[in-house]
């Protein structure tokens, strides 16, 4: 290869290396690993997750807990989605209390797991 061809090749490689990388496509989802608030807790999917979490807990604990509504939620992108749900539920005597649930969901494998469920501390 001639010296001129080598200089031209080096110039092209340097220009390509110095060019700015294209901007990544804008994402509508939260970044991986961090928790982000769910903006619309009235979303039917979020409310359905809350109802499912209470029903799954009640089935395991046999405590007659009944779902009220999800009052706030956070989501975390993993290989699927983690949801922190803060919800109201009534016990067998009708007393309403605050609860927290952690639900993992992966749509592509049709997986849903109740990771934790607990009554929130009294305010």
PDB file of C-alpha atoms in Angstrom:
ATOM      1  CA  UNK A   1       0.000   0.000   0.000  1.00  0.00           C
ATOM      2  CA  UNK A   2       1.316   3.437  -0.860  1.00  0.00           C
ATOM      3  CA  UNK A   3       2.047   6.059   1.772  1.00  0.00           C
ATOM      4  CA  UNK A   4      -0.753   8.233   0.398  1.00  0.00           C
ATOM      5  CA  UNK A   5      -3.289   5.396   0.719  1.00  0.00           C
ATOM      6  CA  UNK A   6      -2.131   4.691   4.280  1.00  0.00           C
ATOM      7  CA  UNK A   7      -2.494   8.378   5.225  1.00  0.00           C
ATOM      8  CA  UNK A   8      -5.988   8.474   3.705  1.00  0.00           C
ATOM      9  CA  UNK A   9      -7.002   5.321   5.579  1.00  0.00           C
ATOM     10  CA  UNK A  10      -5.615   6.709   8.853  1.00  0.00           C
ATOM     11  CA  UNK A  11      -7.514   9.986   8.335  1.00  0.00           C
ATOM     12  CA  UNK A  12     -10.776   8.117   7.705  1.00  0.00           C
ATOM     13  CA  UNK A  13     -10.296   5.955  10.800  1.00  0.00           C
ATOM     14  CA  UNK A  14      -9.493   8.988  12.965  1.00  0.00           C
ATOM     15  CA  UNK A  15     -12.543  10.863  11.677  1.00  0.00           C
ATOM     16  CA  UNK A  16     -14.783   7.875  12.377  1.00  0.00           C
ATOM     17  CA  UNK A  17     -13.391   7.482  15.891  1.00  0.00           C
ATOM     18  CA  UNK A  18     -13.868  11.181  16.662  1.00  0.00           C
ATOM     19  CA  UNK A  19     -17.449  11.346  15.364  1.00  0.00           C
ATOM     20  CA  UNK A  20     -20.078  11.546  18.103  1.00  0.00           C
ATOM     21  CA  UNK A  21     -22.057   8.390  18.711  1.00  0.00           C
ATOM     22  CA  UNK A  22     -25.710   8.533  17.698  1.00  0.00           C
ATOM     23  CA  UNK A  23     -28.076   9.381  20.526  1.00  0.00           C
ATOM     24  CA  UNK A  24     -29.935   6.381  21.924  1.00  0.00           C
ATOM     25  CA  UNK A  25     -33.610   6.148  21.136  1.00  0.00           C
ATOM     26  CA  UNK A  26     -35.829   7.792  23.723  1.00  0.00           C
ATOM     27  CA  UNK A  27     -37.331   5.286  26.124  1.00  0.00           C
ATOM     28  CA  UNK A  28     -40.724   5.527  27.727  1.00  0.00           C
ATOM     29  CA  UNK A  29     -39.737   3.059  30.454  1.00  0.00           C
ATOM     30  CA  UNK A  30     -37.762   3.711  33.615  1.00  0.00           C
ATOM     31  CA  UNK A  31     -34.044   2.926  33.568  1.00  0.00           C
ATOM     32  CA  UNK A  32     -33.020  -0.564  34.699  1.00  0.00           C
ATOM     33  CA  UNK A  33     -32.355  -1.095  38.393  1.00  0.00           C
ATOM     34  CA  UNK A  34     -33.915   2.075  39.809  1.00  0.00           C
ATOM     35  CA  UNK A  35     -37.419   2.373  41.216  1.00  0.00           C
ATOM     36  CA  UNK A  36     -39.732   4.833  39.479  1.00  0.00           C
ATOM     37  CA  UNK A  37     -43.168   5.967  40.607  1.00  0.00           C
ATOM     38  CA  UNK A  38     -46.158   4.663  38.680  1.00  0.00           C
ATOM     39  CA  UNK A  39     -47.811   7.829  37.451  1.00  0.00           C
ATOM     40  CA  UNK A  40     -51.340   6.461  37.145  1.00  0.00           C
ATOM     41  CA  UNK A  41     -52.234   4.026  39.927  1.00  0.00           C
ATOM     42  CA  UNK A  42     -55.800   3.932  38.608  1.00  0.00           C
ATOM     43  CA  UNK A  43     -54.435   2.022  35.588  1.00  0.00           C
ATOM     44  CA  UNK A  44     -56.457  -1.221  35.384  1.00  0.00           C
ATOM     45  CA  UNK A  45     -53.288  -3.334  35.253  1.00  0.00           C
ATOM     46  CA  UNK A  46     -51.960  -1.817  38.508  1.00  0.00           C
ATOM     47  CA  UNK A  47     -55.314  -2.274  40.261  1.00  0.00           C
ATOM     48  CA  UNK A  48     -55.539  -5.849  38.972  1.00  0.00           C
ATOM     49  CA  UNK A  49     -52.025  -6.562  40.304  1.00  0.00           C
ATOM     50  CA  UNK A  50     -53.096  -5.258  43.713  1.00  0.00           C
ATOM     51  CA  UNK A  51     -56.197  -7.441  43.719  1.00  0.00           C
ATOM     52  CA  UNK A  52     -54.146 -10.443  42.663  1.00  0.00           C
ATOM     53  CA  UNK A  53     -51.553  -9.781  45.408  1.00  0.00           C
ATOM     54  CA  UNK A  54     -54.236  -9.621  48.122  1.00  0.00           C
ATOM     55  CA  UNK A  55     -55.987 -12.748  46.783  1.00  0.00           C
ATOM     56  CA  UNK A  56     -52.709 -14.686  46.634  1.00  0.00           C
ATOM     57  CA  UNK A  57     -51.824 -13.606  50.175  1.00  0.00           C
ATOM     58  CA  UNK A  58     -55.327 -14.474  51.467  1.00  0.00           C
ATOM     59  CA  UNK A  59     -55.163 -17.898  49.815  1.00  0.00           C
ATOM     60  CA  UNK A  60     -51.855 -18.661  51.550  1.00  0.00           C
ATOM     61  CA  UNK A  61     -52.656 -17.066  54.924  1.00  0.00           C
ATOM     62  CA  UNK A  62     -56.356 -18.000  54.954  1.00  0.00           C
ATOM     63  CA  UNK A  63     -57.074 -14.689  56.695  1.00  0.00           C
ATOM     64  CA  UNK A  64     -60.065 -13.454  54.678  1.00  0.00           C
ATOM     65  CA  UNK A  65     -58.301 -10.257  53.568  1.00  0.00           C
ATOM     66  CA  UNK A  66     -60.230  -8.378  50.842  1.00  0.00           C
ATOM     67  CA  UNK A  67     -58.713  -5.961  48.334  1.00  0.00           C
ATOM     68  CA  UNK A  68     -59.714  -2.298  48.411  1.00  0.00           C
ATOM     69  CA  UNK A  69     -57.475  -0.340  46.034  1.00  0.00           C
ATOM     70  CA  UNK A  70     -53.857   0.421  45.185  1.00  0.00           C
ATOM     71  CA  UNK A  71     -53.052   3.856  46.605  1.00  0.00           C
ATOM     72  CA  UNK A  72     -49.511   4.241  45.219  1.00  0.00           C
ATOM     73  CA  UNK A  73     -47.003   2.134  43.343  1.00  0.00           C
ATOM     74  CA  UNK A  74     -43.441   2.009  42.091  1.00  0.00           C
ATOM     75  CA  UNK A  75     -41.931  -0.078  39.322  1.00  0.00           C
ATOM     76  CA  UNK A  76     -38.460  -1.430  38.626  1.00  0.00           C
ATOM     77  CA  UNK A  77     -37.356  -2.866  35.308  1.00  0.00           C
ATOM     78  CA  UNK A  78     -35.505  -6.146  35.705  1.00  0.00           C
ATOM     79  CA  UNK A  79     -35.839  -9.218  33.491  1.00  0.00           C
ATOM     80  CA  UNK A  80     -39.523  -8.455  33.674  1.00  0.00           C
ATOM     81  CA  UNK A  81     -40.915  -5.926  36.150  1.00  0.00           C
ATOM     82  CA  UNK A  82     -40.967  -5.570  39.927  1.00  0.00           C
ATOM     83  CA  UNK A  83     -43.846  -3.626  41.450  1.00  0.00           C
ATOM     84  CA  UNK A  84     -44.000  -2.138  44.946  1.00  0.00           C
ATOM     85  CA  UNK A  85     -47.691  -1.737  45.662  1.00  0.00           C
ATOM     86  CA  UNK A  86     -49.137   0.230  48.562  1.00  0.00           C
ATOM     87  CA  UNK A  87     -52.765  -0.699  49.016  1.00  0.00           C
ATOM     88  CA  UNK A  88     -55.837  -0.717  51.217  1.00  0.00           C
ATOM     89  CA  UNK A  89     -57.409  -4.007  52.232  1.00  0.00           C
ATOM     90  CA  UNK A  90     -60.069  -5.052  54.721  1.00  0.00           C
ATOM     91  CA  UNK A  91     -59.756  -7.958  57.122  1.00  0.00           C
ATOM     92  CA  UNK A  92     -62.541 -10.452  57.894  1.00  0.00           C
ATOM     93  CA  UNK A  93     -64.119  -8.070  60.425  1.00  0.00           C
ATOM     94  CA  UNK A  94     -64.176  -5.228  57.867  1.00  0.00           C
ATOM     95  CA  UNK A  95     -61.345  -3.169  59.385  1.00  0.00           C
ATOM     96  CA  UNK A  96     -59.402  -1.427  56.615  1.00  0.00           C
ATOM     97  CA  UNK A  97     -55.611  -1.109  56.887  1.00  0.00           C
ATOM     98  CA  UNK A  98     -52.625  -0.231  54.712  1.00  0.00           C
ATOM     99  CA  UNK A  99     -50.505  -3.015  53.242  1.00  0.00           C
ATOM    100  CA  UNK A 100     -47.422  -3.284  51.071  1.00  0.00           C
ATOM    101  CA  UNK A 101     -46.832  -5.914  48.428  1.00  0.00           C
ATOM    102  CA  UNK A 102     -43.897  -6.685  46.179  1.00  0.00           C
ATOM    103  CA  UNK A 103     -44.900  -8.418  42.957  1.00  0.00           C
ATOM    104  CA  UNK A 104     -42.630  -9.719  40.205  1.00  0.00           C
ATOM    105  CA  UNK A 105     -44.128 -10.072  36.748  1.00  0.00           C
ATOM    106  CA  UNK A 106     -42.663 -11.312  33.473  1.00  0.00           C
ATOM    107  CA  UNK A 107     -45.159 -11.209  30.621  1.00  0.00           C
ATOM    108  CA  UNK A 108     -43.145 -13.214  28.095  1.00  0.00           C
ATOM    109  CA  UNK A 109     -43.125 -16.269  30.380  1.00  0.00           C
ATOM    110  CA  UNK A 110     -46.524 -15.561  31.935  1.00  0.00           C
ATOM    111  CA  UNK A 111     -44.873 -15.423  35.373  1.00  0.00           C
ATOM    112  CA  UNK A 112     -46.278 -13.592  38.369  1.00  0.00           C
ATOM    113  CA  UNK A 113     -44.932 -14.003  41.915  1.00  0.00           C
ATOM    114  CA  UNK A 114     -45.857 -12.417  45.216  1.00  0.00           C
ATOM    115  CA  UNK A 115     -42.421 -11.754  46.688  1.00  0.00           C
ATOM    116  CA  UNK A 116     -43.594 -10.138  49.921  1.00  0.00           C
ATOM    117  CA  UNK A 117     -46.780  -8.948  51.565  1.00  0.00           C
ATOM    118  CA  UNK A 118     -47.098  -7.200  54.918  1.00  0.00           C
ATOM    119  CA  UNK A 119     -49.280  -4.835  56.859  1.00  0.00           C
ATOM    120  CA  UNK A 120     -47.828  -1.323  56.899  1.00  0.00           C
ATOM    121  CA  UNK A 121     -46.760   0.054  60.275  1.00  0.00           C
ATOM    122  CA  UNK A 122     -49.383   2.232  61.978  1.00  0.00           C
ATOM    123  CA  UNK A 123     -48.922   5.925  61.273  1.00  0.00           C
TER     124      UNK A 123
END
